[in-house]
Amino acid sequence: MQMIEILKLKEHSRNKEFFDDIHGEKWDDFKKSIARRGVVEGVVVTQDLIIVSGHQRVNACRELGILTVPCRVNHYPDFDDQTGNPKEDLILEDLICTNIMQRGVGNVNPMKMAKCIQELERIYGIRNGGDRKSDANNFNLKTQSELASEIGVSQQQLQNYKQLLNLIPDIQNLVERNKIKGTVAYKIIAKLSDEEQQELFDRLGENGLSKKPSREIEQQIELYRKEKEELENKNKTLLDTIESLKDKEPQIIHREVVKEVVPERIKTEIETLKSKNNNYEKNLNAIQMSLSETIEEKERLEEYIKSEEYELLESKRKEEILKSKTHVSMFELQLKIQNFIKEAAPSLYLQGAMSFADRGVKKELLESVKALEEYTNNLINFIDKDNTVVRTKNVIEIN
């Protein structure tokens, strides 16, 4: 183990092809751990200082301003004596296997995990998983079972990952970017032919396929297959018809087709339908234009309602309504007072009769008159006060 300057270390050119960088909270926690404890596990590099294992540790140290990291330098020969594999494959094998095992949960990106498996199978010479000998020597090649054990997955999981390699590039890209779940991809989509996959992608697009439940994708596939089957049946019927007509006189067939398939009545109906369709389109365009104008007018009214001008007009309107109601109330009060005076006027001529009235009745009448007097005085004061305010306001306005 030796301390090497970070600036001298070089990232492996294919690392991002097989592994994602850490992001978000996990990346923040990872950096905090290094800041607190330092680089506990040394970075593995080649004799040329190419990073084999430890890309994330080196990136974290760069962000934290750490200048050197502990490194274990592995020396790789130009060719392996046993397998005959070149130096590049030996380095790539260590990069994939070491990173899968060190991350603890394998490769969290299912598409990139599939690419790791594909690359390891190429390096190990795995084709069908049987016990075979290397072409170069007597060395036993690894089986798929041994490969699965080496990278910490079951044989079934290994096969599931490999199913993703059957996807067309556009859908592989969606799986790699976590737009489609790996389980949906290998259980459903990967079982389709390339043509069916392309049709599915063209129909739904990236947004249509992204995060869509497996049931909905299955329904789309079933719909496509049904339409394809119907089209194939129509094509077959058409081909059968053509074959049956080959032995007939071409000219006669031509005249019969013209008379039977496109009679004048049908032509007229077609023209009528075209004319109606054009009218429908014009009406639809007019409706759409009217709707657009209505929406714009609605938006303008909403903006106007929010404006100060509208608030001022609304305030004046409410004030006028209040004045109108007040005027009516004052007029009604005036009528009631006048009616009261008319009804109470004859009572002044009953003074002689009042002298004979019971003392209690006189007392109650006196209290009622005093209450009326108090109400009248208050009303006079209120009216006089209001007139004073009006006169004062008029004087101020004149000045």
Short mmCIF file of C-alpha atoms in Angstrom, two decimals:
data_model
loop_
_atom_site.label_atom_id
_atom_site.label_comp_id
_atom_site.label_asym_id
_atom_site.label_seq_id
_atom_site.Cartn_x
_atom_site.Cartn_y
_atom_site.Cartn_z
CA MET A 1 0.00 0.00 0.00
CA GLN A 2 1.38 3.41 -0.90
CA MET A 3 0.10 7.00 -0.90
CA ILE A 4 -0.37 8.38 -4.42
CA GLU A 5 -1.43 11.84 -5.52
CA ILE A 6 -5.01 11.94 -6.84
CA LEU A 7 -3.95 14.05 -9.83
CA LYS A 8 -1.84 11.14 -11.08
CA LEU A 9 -4.71 8.62 -11.02
CA LYS A 10 -6.71 7.94 -14.21
CA GLU A 11 -10.32 6.77 -14.45
CA HIS A 12 -10.89 3.54 -16.35
CA SER A 13 -12.42 4.41 -19.72
CA ARG A 14 -15.25 1.85 -19.40
CA ASN A 15 -16.17 2.28 -15.73
CA LYS A 16 -19.33 4.35 -16.39
CA GLU A 17 -20.42 1.76 -18.96
CA PHE A 18 -20.85 -0.77 -16.15
CA PHE A 19 -21.46 1.30 -12.98
CA ASP A 20 -23.39 4.43 -12.01
CA ASP A 21 -21.96 7.19 -9.85
CA ILE A 22 -23.44 7.63 -6.37
CA HIS A 23 -25.86 10.60 -6.12
CA GLY A 24 -28.04 12.48 -3.64
CA GLU A 25 -28.12 11.69 0.06
CA LYS A 26 -26.07 8.52 -0.37
CA TRP A 27 -23.30 10.59 -1.96
CA ASP A 28 -23.43 13.14 0.89
CA ASP A 29 -23.27 10.36 3.49
CA PHE A 30 -20.40 8.71 1.59
CA LYS A 31 -18.37 11.95 1.61
CA LYS A 32 -19.10 12.52 5.31
CA SER A 33 -17.80 9.03 6.07
CA ILE A 34 -14.53 9.70 4.20
CA ALA A 35 -14.18 13.13 5.80
CA ARG A 36 -14.57 11.53 9.24
CA ARG A 37 -12.68 8.24 8.81
CA GLY A 38 -10.54 8.80 5.74
CA VAL A 39 -10.12 6.23 2.95
CA VAL A 40 -10.21 2.94 4.89
CA GLU A 41 -10.14 0.57 1.90
CA GLY A 42 -7.25 1.33 -0.41
CA VAL A 43 -7.86 2.18 -4.07
CA VAL A 44 -6.78 -0.58 -6.50
CA VAL A 45 -4.81 0.69 -9.51
CA THR A 46 -2.76 -0.81 -12.33
CA GLN A 47 0.97 -0.25 -12.78
CA ASP A 48 -0.11 2.55 -15.17
CA LEU A 49 -2.16 4.18 -12.34
CA ILE A 50 -5.50 3.36 -13.99
CA ILE A 51 -8.18 2.95 -11.31
CA VAL A 52 -9.55 -0.60 -11.12
CA SER A 53 -11.57 -0.24 -7.92
CA GLY A 54 -12.25 2.99 -6.02
CA HIS A 55 -13.60 5.51 -8.54
CA GLN A 56 -16.17 6.82 -6.04
CA ARG A 57 -13.58 7.13 -3.25
CA VAL A 58 -11.27 9.12 -5.53
CA ASN A 59 -14.13 11.40 -6.66
CA ALA A 60 -15.13 12.04 -3.04
CA CYS A 61 -11.53 12.91 -2.11
CA ARG A 62 -11.37 15.37 -5.03
CA GLU A 63 -14.49 17.17 -3.75
CA LEU A 64 -13.19 17.18 -0.18
CA GLY A 65 -9.81 18.56 -1.22
CA ILE A 66 -7.84 15.46 -0.15
CA LEU A 67 -4.66 15.35 -2.23
CA THR A 68 -3.42 11.76 -1.73
CA VAL A 69 -5.08 8.36 -1.22
CA PRO A 70 -3.74 4.95 -0.16
CA CYS A 71 -3.39 2.68 -3.22
CA ARG A 72 -2.61 -0.97 -3.90
CA VAL A 73 -0.81 -1.30 -7.19
CA ASN A 74 -1.58 -4.49 -9.13
CA HIS A 75 0.77 -5.49 -11.94
CA TYR A 76 -0.97 -7.03 -14.94
CA PRO A 77 0.92 -9.04 -17.59
CA ASP A 78 0.34 -8.44 -21.30
CA PHE A 79 -1.33 -11.90 -21.49
CA ASP A 80 -2.58 -14.36 -18.88
CA ASP A 81 -0.58 -17.63 -18.96
CA GLN A 82 -3.62 -19.84 -18.19
CA THR A 83 -6.46 -18.26 -20.20
CA GLY A 84 -4.49 -16.38 -22.81
CA ASN A 85 -6.62 -13.30 -22.10
CA PRO A 86 -4.97 -9.93 -22.84
CA LYS A 87 -4.05 -7.38 -20.20
CA GLU A 88 -7.17 -5.26 -20.95
CA ASP A 89 -9.48 -8.20 -20.18
CA LEU A 90 -7.65 -9.01 -16.93
CA ILE A 91 -8.09 -5.42 -15.74
CA LEU A 92 -11.74 -5.33 -16.87
CA GLU A 93 -12.48 -8.61 -15.06
CA ASP A 94 -11.11 -7.22 -11.78
CA LEU A 95 -12.95 -3.90 -12.29
CA ILE A 96 -16.33 -5.62 -12.73
CA CYS A 97 -16.00 -8.35 -10.09
CA THR A 98 -14.39 -6.15 -7.44
CA ASN A 99 -16.93 -3.35 -7.77
CA ILE A 100 -19.90 -5.72 -7.75
CA MET A 101 -18.70 -7.40 -4.55
CA GLN A 102 -17.60 -4.18 -2.80
CA ARG A 103 -20.96 -2.46 -3.33
CA GLY A 104 -22.61 -5.24 -1.33
CA VAL A 105 -25.84 -5.33 -3.32
CA GLY A 106 -24.33 -5.97 -6.73
CA ASN A 107 -25.05 -3.41 -9.41
CA VAL A 108 -28.26 -1.49 -8.56
CA ASN A 109 -28.71 -0.62 -12.23
CA PRO A 110 -30.22 -3.80 -13.79
CA MET A 111 -29.23 -2.88 -17.37
CA LYS A 112 -25.63 -2.22 -16.41
CA MET A 113 -25.60 -5.45 -14.36
CA ALA A 114 -26.66 -7.29 -17.53
CA LYS A 115 -23.78 -5.66 -19.39
CA CYS A 116 -21.38 -6.75 -16.61
CA ILE A 117 -22.57 -10.35 -17.00
CA GLN A 118 -22.27 -10.18 -20.78
CA GLU A 119 -18.71 -8.90 -20.53
CA LEU A 120 -17.69 -11.51 -17.94
CA GLU A 121 -19.14 -14.29 -20.12
CA ARG A 122 -17.05 -13.00 -23.02
CA ILE A 123 -13.92 -12.90 -20.87
CA TYR A 124 -14.57 -16.34 -19.36
CA GLY A 125 -15.58 -17.85 -22.71
CA ILE A 126 -19.01 -18.89 -21.44
CA ARG A 127 -21.43 -19.85 -24.20
CA ASN A 128 -23.85 -22.52 -22.98
CA GLY A 129 -22.59 -22.93 -19.44
CA GLY A 130 -21.14 -26.45 -19.84
CA ASP A 131 -17.73 -27.71 -18.71
CA ARG A 132 -15.45 -27.00 -21.65
CA LYS A 133 -11.75 -26.53 -22.29
CA SER A 134 -10.15 -23.30 -23.42
CA ASP A 135 -9.22 -23.23 -27.11
CA ALA A 136 -5.73 -22.04 -26.20
CA ASN A 137 -4.87 -24.62 -23.53
CA ASN A 138 -6.24 -27.28 -21.19
CA PHE A 139 -7.72 -24.75 -18.78
CA ASN A 140 -11.36 -25.37 -17.74
CA LEU A 141 -13.66 -22.44 -18.63
CA LYS A 142 -16.16 -21.22 -16.02
CA THR A 143 -19.81 -22.23 -16.15
CA GLN A 144 -22.80 -19.92 -15.73
CA SER A 145 -23.38 -21.46 -12.31
CA GLU A 146 -19.86 -20.54 -11.24
CA LEU A 147 -20.25 -17.04 -12.66
CA ALA A 148 -23.52 -16.53 -10.75
CA SER A 149 -21.87 -17.64 -7.53
CA GLU A 150 -18.89 -15.36 -8.15
CA ILE A 151 -21.00 -12.21 -8.51
CA GLY A 152 -23.42 -13.14 -5.72
CA VAL A 153 -26.66 -13.90 -7.62
CA SER A 154 -28.71 -17.04 -8.25
CA GLN A 155 -28.71 -18.74 -11.64
CA GLN A 156 -32.31 -17.59 -12.20
CA GLN A 157 -31.34 -13.99 -11.45
CA LEU A 158 -28.43 -14.36 -13.85
CA GLN A 159 -30.81 -15.49 -16.61
CA ASN A 160 -33.23 -12.63 -15.80
CA TYR A 161 -30.45 -10.07 -16.20
CA LYS A 162 -29.39 -11.67 -19.49
CA GLN A 163 -32.97 -11.34 -20.78
CA LEU A 164 -32.49 -7.56 -20.71
CA LEU A 165 -29.85 -7.93 -23.42
CA ASN A 166 -32.65 -9.02 -25.78
CA LEU A 167 -34.19 -5.54 -25.59
CA ILE A 168 -33.84 -3.09 -28.47
CA PRO A 169 -31.45 -0.16 -27.75
CA ASP A 170 -34.24 2.40 -27.14
CA ILE A 171 -35.83 0.27 -24.40
CA GLN A 172 -32.43 -0.71 -22.94
CA ASN A 173 -31.82 3.01 -22.54
CA LEU A 174 -35.10 3.43 -20.61
CA VAL A 175 -34.20 0.56 -18.26
CA GLU A 176 -30.71 1.97 -17.71
CA ARG A 177 -32.20 5.38 -16.80
CA ASN A 178 -34.72 3.70 -14.45
CA LYS A 179 -37.68 4.76 -16.59
CA ILE A 180 -38.83 1.14 -16.86
CA LYS A 181 -38.52 -1.38 -14.02
CA GLY A 182 -36.12 -4.22 -14.69
CA THR A 183 -38.74 -6.82 -13.72
CA VAL A 184 -41.26 -5.46 -16.26
CA ALA A 185 -38.54 -5.37 -18.91
CA TYR A 186 -37.31 -8.97 -18.58
CA LYS A 187 -40.67 -10.59 -17.72
CA ILE A 188 -42.72 -8.99 -20.48
CA ILE A 189 -40.93 -6.78 -23.01
CA ALA A 190 -37.78 -8.88 -23.51
CA LYS A 191 -39.94 -11.82 -24.65
CA LEU A 192 -41.18 -9.83 -27.66
CA SER A 193 -39.49 -9.85 -31.04
CA ASP A 194 -37.44 -6.82 -32.05
CA GLU A 195 -40.25 -5.76 -34.39
CA GLU A 196 -42.85 -5.96 -31.60
CA GLN A 197 -40.60 -4.08 -29.20
CA GLN A 198 -40.07 -1.30 -31.75
CA GLU A 199 -43.81 -1.08 -32.38
CA LEU A 200 -44.45 -0.85 -28.62
CA PHE A 201 -41.86 1.92 -28.27
CA ASP A 202 -43.21 3.81 -31.31
CA ARG A 203 -46.78 3.60 -30.00
CA LEU A 204 -46.16 4.63 -26.38
CA GLY A 205 -42.86 6.53 -26.58
CA GLU A 206 -40.63 7.20 -23.61
CA ASN A 207 -43.32 8.98 -21.57
CA GLY A 208 -45.89 6.28 -22.27
CA LEU A 209 -43.59 3.46 -21.15
CA SER A 210 -42.02 5.24 -18.18
CA LYS A 211 -43.13 3.80 -14.83
CA LYS A 212 -46.18 2.20 -16.49
CA PRO A 213 -47.62 -0.82 -14.60
CA SER A 214 -46.94 -4.21 -16.18
CA ARG A 215 -50.67 -4.81 -16.70
CA GLU A 216 -51.03 -1.73 -18.93
CA ILE A 217 -47.99 -2.72 -20.99
CA GLU A 218 -49.42 -6.22 -21.42
CA GLN A 219 -52.70 -4.69 -22.65
CA GLN A 220 -50.85 -2.59 -25.20
CA ILE A 221 -48.94 -5.66 -26.41
CA GLU A 222 -52.18 -7.65 -26.70
CA LEU A 223 -53.80 -4.80 -28.65
CA TYR A 224 -50.84 -4.61 -31.04
CA ARG A 225 -50.87 -8.37 -31.63
CA LYS A 226 -54.61 -8.35 -32.28
CA GLU A 227 -54.28 -5.53 -34.82
CA LYS A 228 -51.32 -7.26 -36.43
CA GLU A 229 -53.28 -10.51 -36.72
CA GLU A 230 -56.24 -8.68 -38.30
CA LEU A 231 -53.93 -6.98 -40.77
CA GLU A 232 -52.26 -10.26 -41.67
CA ASN A 233 -55.67 -11.87 -42.23
CA LYS A 234 -56.71 -9.00 -44.51
CA ASN A 235 -53.47 -9.30 -46.44
CA LYS A 236 -53.97 -13.03 -46.79
CA THR A 237 -57.51 -12.53 -48.06
CA LEU A 238 -56.27 -9.96 -50.54
CA LEU A 239 -53.48 -12.25 -51.77
CA ASP A 240 -55.95 -15.13 -52.14
CA THR A 241 -58.25 -12.87 -54.16
CA ILE A 242 -55.39 -11.83 -56.42
CA GLU A 243 -54.41 -15.47 -56.98
CA SER A 244 -57.98 -16.40 -57.85
CA LEU A 245 -58.19 -13.60 -60.41
CA LYS A 246 -54.94 -14.40 -62.21
CA ASP A 247 -56.59 -16.83 -64.67
CA LYS A 248 -59.33 -14.39 -65.71
CA GLU A 249 -59.20 -11.94 -68.58
CA PRO A 250 -57.51 -8.79 -67.25
CA GLN A 251 -59.65 -6.39 -69.30
CA ILE A 252 -62.92 -7.96 -68.20
CA ILE A 253 -61.79 -7.99 -64.60
CA HIS A 254 -60.88 -4.33 -64.89
CA ARG A 255 -64.30 -3.37 -66.24
CA GLU A 256 -66.08 -5.45 -63.62
CA VAL A 257 -64.07 -3.88 -60.84
CA VAL A 258 -64.91 -0.39 -62.08
CA LYS A 259 -68.63 -1.16 -62.31
CA GLU A 260 -68.98 -3.11 -59.06
CA VAL A 261 -66.54 -1.36 -56.74
CA VAL A 262 -67.03 2.29 -57.73
CA PRO A 263 -70.52 2.82 -59.19
CA GLU A 264 -71.76 6.37 -59.80
CA ARG A 265 -74.01 6.27 -56.76
CA ILE A 266 -71.06 5.45 -54.49
CA LYS A 267 -68.99 8.23 -56.08
CA THR A 268 -71.79 10.71 -55.38
CA GLU A 269 -72.09 9.55 -51.78
CA ILE A 270 -68.31 9.81 -51.32
CA GLU A 271 -68.33 13.38 -52.65
CA THR A 272 -71.24 14.23 -50.36
CA LEU A 273 -69.41 12.78 -47.37
CA LYS A 274 -66.26 14.71 -48.30
CA SER A 275 -68.29 17.92 -48.49
CA LYS A 276 -69.91 17.24 -45.13
CA ASN A 277 -66.54 16.42 -43.63
CA ASN A 278 -65.14 19.74 -44.90
CA ASN A 279 -68.10 21.57 -43.36
CA TYR A 280 -67.58 19.72 -40.08
CA GLU A 281 -63.92 20.71 -40.08
CA LYS A 282 -64.80 24.37 -40.77
CA ASN A 283 -67.38 24.35 -37.97
CA LEU A 284 -64.93 22.67 -35.63
CA ASN A 285 -62.27 25.27 -36.44
CA ALA A 286 -64.81 28.06 -35.82
CA ILE A 287 -65.82 26.52 -32.49
CA GLN A 288 -62.19 26.11 -31.47
CA MET A 289 -61.47 29.74 -32.41
CA SER A 290 -64.53 30.93 -30.48
CA LEU A 291 -63.51 28.84 -27.49
CA SER A 292 -60.01 30.31 -27.63
CA GLU A 293 -61.44 33.86 -27.74
CA THR A 294 -63.78 33.06 -24.84
CA ILE A 295 -60.88 31.76 -22.77
CA GLU A 296 -58.85 34.90 -23.55
CA GLU A 297 -61.81 37.13 -22.61
CA LYS A 298 -62.23 35.18 -19.36
CA GLU A 299 -58.55 35.68 -18.55
CA ARG A 300 -58.84 39.43 -19.29
CA LEU A 301 -61.89 39.71 -17.00
CA GLU A 302 -60.07 37.84 -14.25
CA GLU A 303 -57.14 40.24 -14.56
CA TYR A 304 -59.51 43.23 -14.55
CA ILE A 305 -61.28 41.96 -11.41
CA LYS A 306 -57.91 41.83 -9.69
CA SER A 307 -57.07 45.46 -10.71
CA GLU A 308 -57.38 48.61 -8.52
CA GLU A 309 -59.79 50.19 -11.02
CA TYR A 310 -62.28 47.35 -10.49
CA GLU A 311 -61.92 47.58 -6.70
CA LEU A 312 -62.61 51.37 -6.86
CA LEU A 313 -65.70 50.87 -9.05
CA GLU A 314 -66.93 48.08 -6.80
CA SER A 315 -66.46 50.30 -3.72
CA LYS A 316 -68.43 53.15 -5.36
CA ARG A 317 -71.18 50.73 -6.39
CA LYS A 318 -71.54 49.48 -2.83
CA GLU A 319 -71.56 53.07 -1.56
CA GLU A 320 -74.38 53.99 -3.99
CA ILE A 321 -76.37 50.95 -2.90
CA LEU A 322 -75.90 51.96 0.75
CA LYS A 323 -76.97 55.55 0.00
CA SER A 324 -80.04 54.30 -1.82
CA LYS A 325 -81.03 52.01 1.05
CA THR A 326 -80.42 54.86 3.56
CA HIS A 327 -82.59 57.26 1.54
CA VAL A 328 -85.41 54.73 1.46
CA SER A 329 -85.08 54.10 5.20
CA MET A 330 -85.17 57.87 5.97
CA PHE A 331 -88.20 58.32 3.73
CA GLU A 332 -90.00 55.45 5.45
CA LEU A 333 -89.14 56.98 8.85
CA GLN A 334 -90.51 60.35 7.72
CA LEU A 335 -93.78 58.73 6.65
CA LYS A 336 -94.08 56.89 9.96
CA ILE A 337 -93.54 60.16 11.91
CA GLN A 338 -96.13 61.99 9.80
CA ASN A 339 -98.63 59.17 10.28
CA PHE A 340 -97.95 59.18 14.01
CA ILE A 341 -98.59 62.96 14.23
CA LYS A 342 -101.85 62.57 12.34
CA GLU A 343 -102.98 59.78 14.63
CA ALA A 344 -101.84 61.53 17.85
CA ALA A 345 -103.16 65.04 16.95
CA PRO A 346 -106.76 64.47 18.23
CA SER A 347 -105.37 63.53 21.63
CA LEU A 348 -104.66 67.23 22.34
CA TYR A 349 -108.43 67.85 22.44
CA LEU A 350 -108.92 65.24 25.14
CA GLN A 351 -107.40 67.34 27.94
CA GLY A 352 -110.71 67.54 29.76
CA ALA A 353 -111.09 63.79 29.64
CA MET A 354 -107.55 63.25 30.88
CA SER A 355 -108.37 65.03 34.15
CA PHE A 356 -110.74 62.21 34.95
CA ALA A 357 -108.26 59.47 33.96
CA ASP A 358 -106.80 57.09 36.53
CA ARG A 359 -103.52 58.24 38.16
CA GLY A 360 -101.75 55.04 37.02
CA VAL A 361 -102.85 55.50 33.43
CA LYS A 362 -101.64 59.12 33.51
CA LYS A 363 -98.27 57.98 34.84
CA GLU A 364 -97.82 55.36 32.14
CA LEU A 365 -98.87 57.91 29.47
CA LEU A 366 -96.39 60.44 30.84
CA GLU A 367 -93.55 57.89 30.73
CA SER A 368 -94.42 57.03 27.12
CA VAL A 369 -94.45 60.74 26.15
CA LYS A 370 -91.09 61.30 27.84
CA ALA A 371 -89.63 58.28 26.01
CA LEU A 372 -91.00 59.73 22.76
CA GLU A 373 -89.47 63.08 23.67
CA GLU A 374 -86.06 61.46 24.35
CA TYR A 375 -86.21 59.57 21.02
CA THR A 376 -87.24 62.80 19.21
CA ASN A 377 -84.37 64.80 20.79
CA ASN A 378 -81.85 62.10 19.84
CA LEU A 379 -83.16 62.06 16.28
CA ILE A 380 -82.99 65.90 16.10
CA ASN A 381 -79.40 65.85 17.40
CA PHE A 382 -78.41 63.17 14.90
CA ILE A 383 -79.99 65.07 11.96
CA ASP A 384 -78.49 68.37 13.10
CA LYS A 385 -75.07 66.74 13.57
CA ASP A 386 -75.24 65.21 10.06
CA ASN A 387 -76.19 68.62 8.60
CA THR A 388 -73.23 70.20 10.39
CA VAL A 389 -70.89 67.62 8.89
CA VAL A 390 -72.33 68.22 5.42
CA ARG A 391 -72.02 72.02 5.80
CA THR A 392 -68.45 71.67 7.04
CA LYS A 393 -67.58 69.39 4.12
CA ASN A 394 -69.11 71.89 1.66
CA VAL A 395 -67.11 74.75 3.19
CA ILE A 396 -63.89 72.72 2.91
CA GLU A 397 -64.63 71.83 -0.73
CA ILE A 398 -65.37 75.53 -1.57
CA ASN A 399 -62.14 76.67 0.08
#
